Amino acid sequence: MRETVERLREEALAAVAAAARPEELEALRVRYLGRKGELTRILRGLGQVPPEERPALGALANRAREEVEAAVASRLQSLREEEAAKRLSAEAVDVTLPGVGWPVGQRHIVHQVRREIEEFFLHLGFSIAEGPEVELDYFNFEALNIPRGHPAREAQDTFFLTDELLLRTHTSPVQIRVMRSLSPRLPVRVICPGRVYRRDTPDPSHLPSFHQIEALAVDRGVTFGDLRGTLELFARTIFGPATRVRFRPSYFPFTEPSAEVDVSCMCGGKGCGVCGGAGWVEILGAGMVHPRVLEHGGYDPEEVSGYALGLGVERTAMLRHGIDDMRLFLQNDVRFLRQFA
Ligand code: PHE
């Protein structure tokens, strides 16, 4: 009997020491110490042992039992610790490794300049209005005092979709749409940014599609002086505080009088590629809204007056950043675009 206890004890301890997983330990515990376990059975069977051997054998078996119990517990503990250590090292993050760089995008330079111009007018109390790029002949031409057969139609090489439908050649049609939706309320103070289309072959200063921003102010008593003041502030804000503005008489069918507006070149008149030595560069067209245009918009030209202006966003970006080829805006060469991050 003694030998059996000894053997079971050694066997159990060896098995416990070799167990690699908690489930194995549980199986061993049941096998040796459970209700029908091998050591348990010996303790139960003490009754059959001669009385003089009972105390010694009982003590031996109890000690073996306790020892195996303790071994199971401590092995379980160290397995758990090993497991935790393994998991921790597998999940470990080396915070000293270089990170993964996520390339961050940026707004296109045309978009940036558009935003800046919008900001300027928003601060003056203008709001933003948009119109469709596929436009009716009526809004693009007719209501702007450019009837059929008018030579100004030829000047704007138009993409016609049908007789009545076209890709808008400027943002001026939004003037009419806005006035119609607001009339007879005053004042009208809106800007209309957006894409326009002209049948031009791309070259350094032409693209078949580019962006304009229209501004329109209508109220009682709006004067050319208001237009001039707005544009002087505009030029200083967008091109720098030393910028000067020059008005040249011009002609647009939808404004009277009309002007083309130049700003002093950033070369200071010394002559550069941007101004060609002239010292001035044209930035936009403007004028007092033609009475017939006010009528088409639903306002009485005897009662109200207004000014309007239209500028090219690409052109403004080119002048400000010394860009000499408009096609760069569409080529998506990141080496070009990144310069404006
Ligand atoms: N629509 C004109 C153009 O595209 C610009 C302009 C707008 C001129 C408003 C006067 C007033 O050339």
Short mmCIF file of C-alpha atoms and ligand atoms in Angstrom, two decimals, residues 144 156 169-173 175 196 198 210 212-215 252 254-255 258-259 284-287 307-311, ligand 1:
data_model
loop_
_atom_site.label_atom_id
_atom_site.label_comp_id
_atom_site.label_asym_id
_atom_site.label_seq_id
_atom_site.Cartn_x
_atom_site.Cartn_y
_atom_site.Cartn_z
CA LEU A 144 -28.54 90.31 -69.85
CA GLN A 156 -18.24 84.40 -76.03
CA THR A 169 -20.31 81.35 -70.51
CA HIS A 170 -20.19 83.50 -67.36
CA THR A 171 -21.74 83.71 -63.89
CA SER A 172 -23.80 86.79 -64.85
CA PRO A 173 -26.99 84.74 -65.48
CA GLN A 175 -27.68 87.94 -61.37
CA VAL A 196 -18.14 78.61 -66.61
CA ARG A 198 -16.10 78.74 -73.34
CA PHE A 210 -12.71 77.98 -65.56
CA GLN A 212 -15.73 83.10 -62.04
CA ILE A 213 -17.14 84.99 -59.10
CA GLU A 214 -19.89 87.45 -59.79
CA ALA A 215 -20.87 90.14 -57.31
CA PHE A 252 -20.61 95.09 -71.51
CA PHE A 254 -25.45 94.30 -69.16
CA THR A 255 -23.73 97.23 -67.45
CA SER A 258 -18.88 99.59 -67.82
CA ALA A 259 -15.28 99.32 -66.83
CA LEU A 284 -12.15 91.91 -63.80
CA GLY A 285 -15.07 93.48 -65.60
CA ALA A 286 -17.60 95.62 -63.78
CA GLY A 287 -20.17 98.38 -64.09
CA TYR A 307 -23.33 97.50 -59.53
CA ALA A 308 -22.05 94.18 -60.77
CA LEU A 309 -18.65 92.70 -61.29
CA GLY A 310 -17.24 89.44 -62.55
CA LEU A 311 -13.78 88.12 -61.98
N1 PHE B 1 -19.69 88.54 -67.33
C1 PHE B 1 -18.54 89.32 -67.75
C2 PHE B 1 -17.52 88.35 -68.39
O1 PHE B 1 -17.61 87.17 -68.22
C3 PHE B 1 -17.89 90.01 -66.59
C4 PHE B 1 -18.75 91.05 -65.97
C5 PHE B 1 -19.59 90.73 -64.91
C6 PHE B 1 -18.72 92.35 -66.44
C7 PHE B 1 -20.39 91.71 -64.33
C8 PHE B 1 -19.51 93.32 -65.85
C9 PHE B 1 -20.32 92.98 -64.82
O2 PHE B 1 -16.62 88.78 -69.08
#
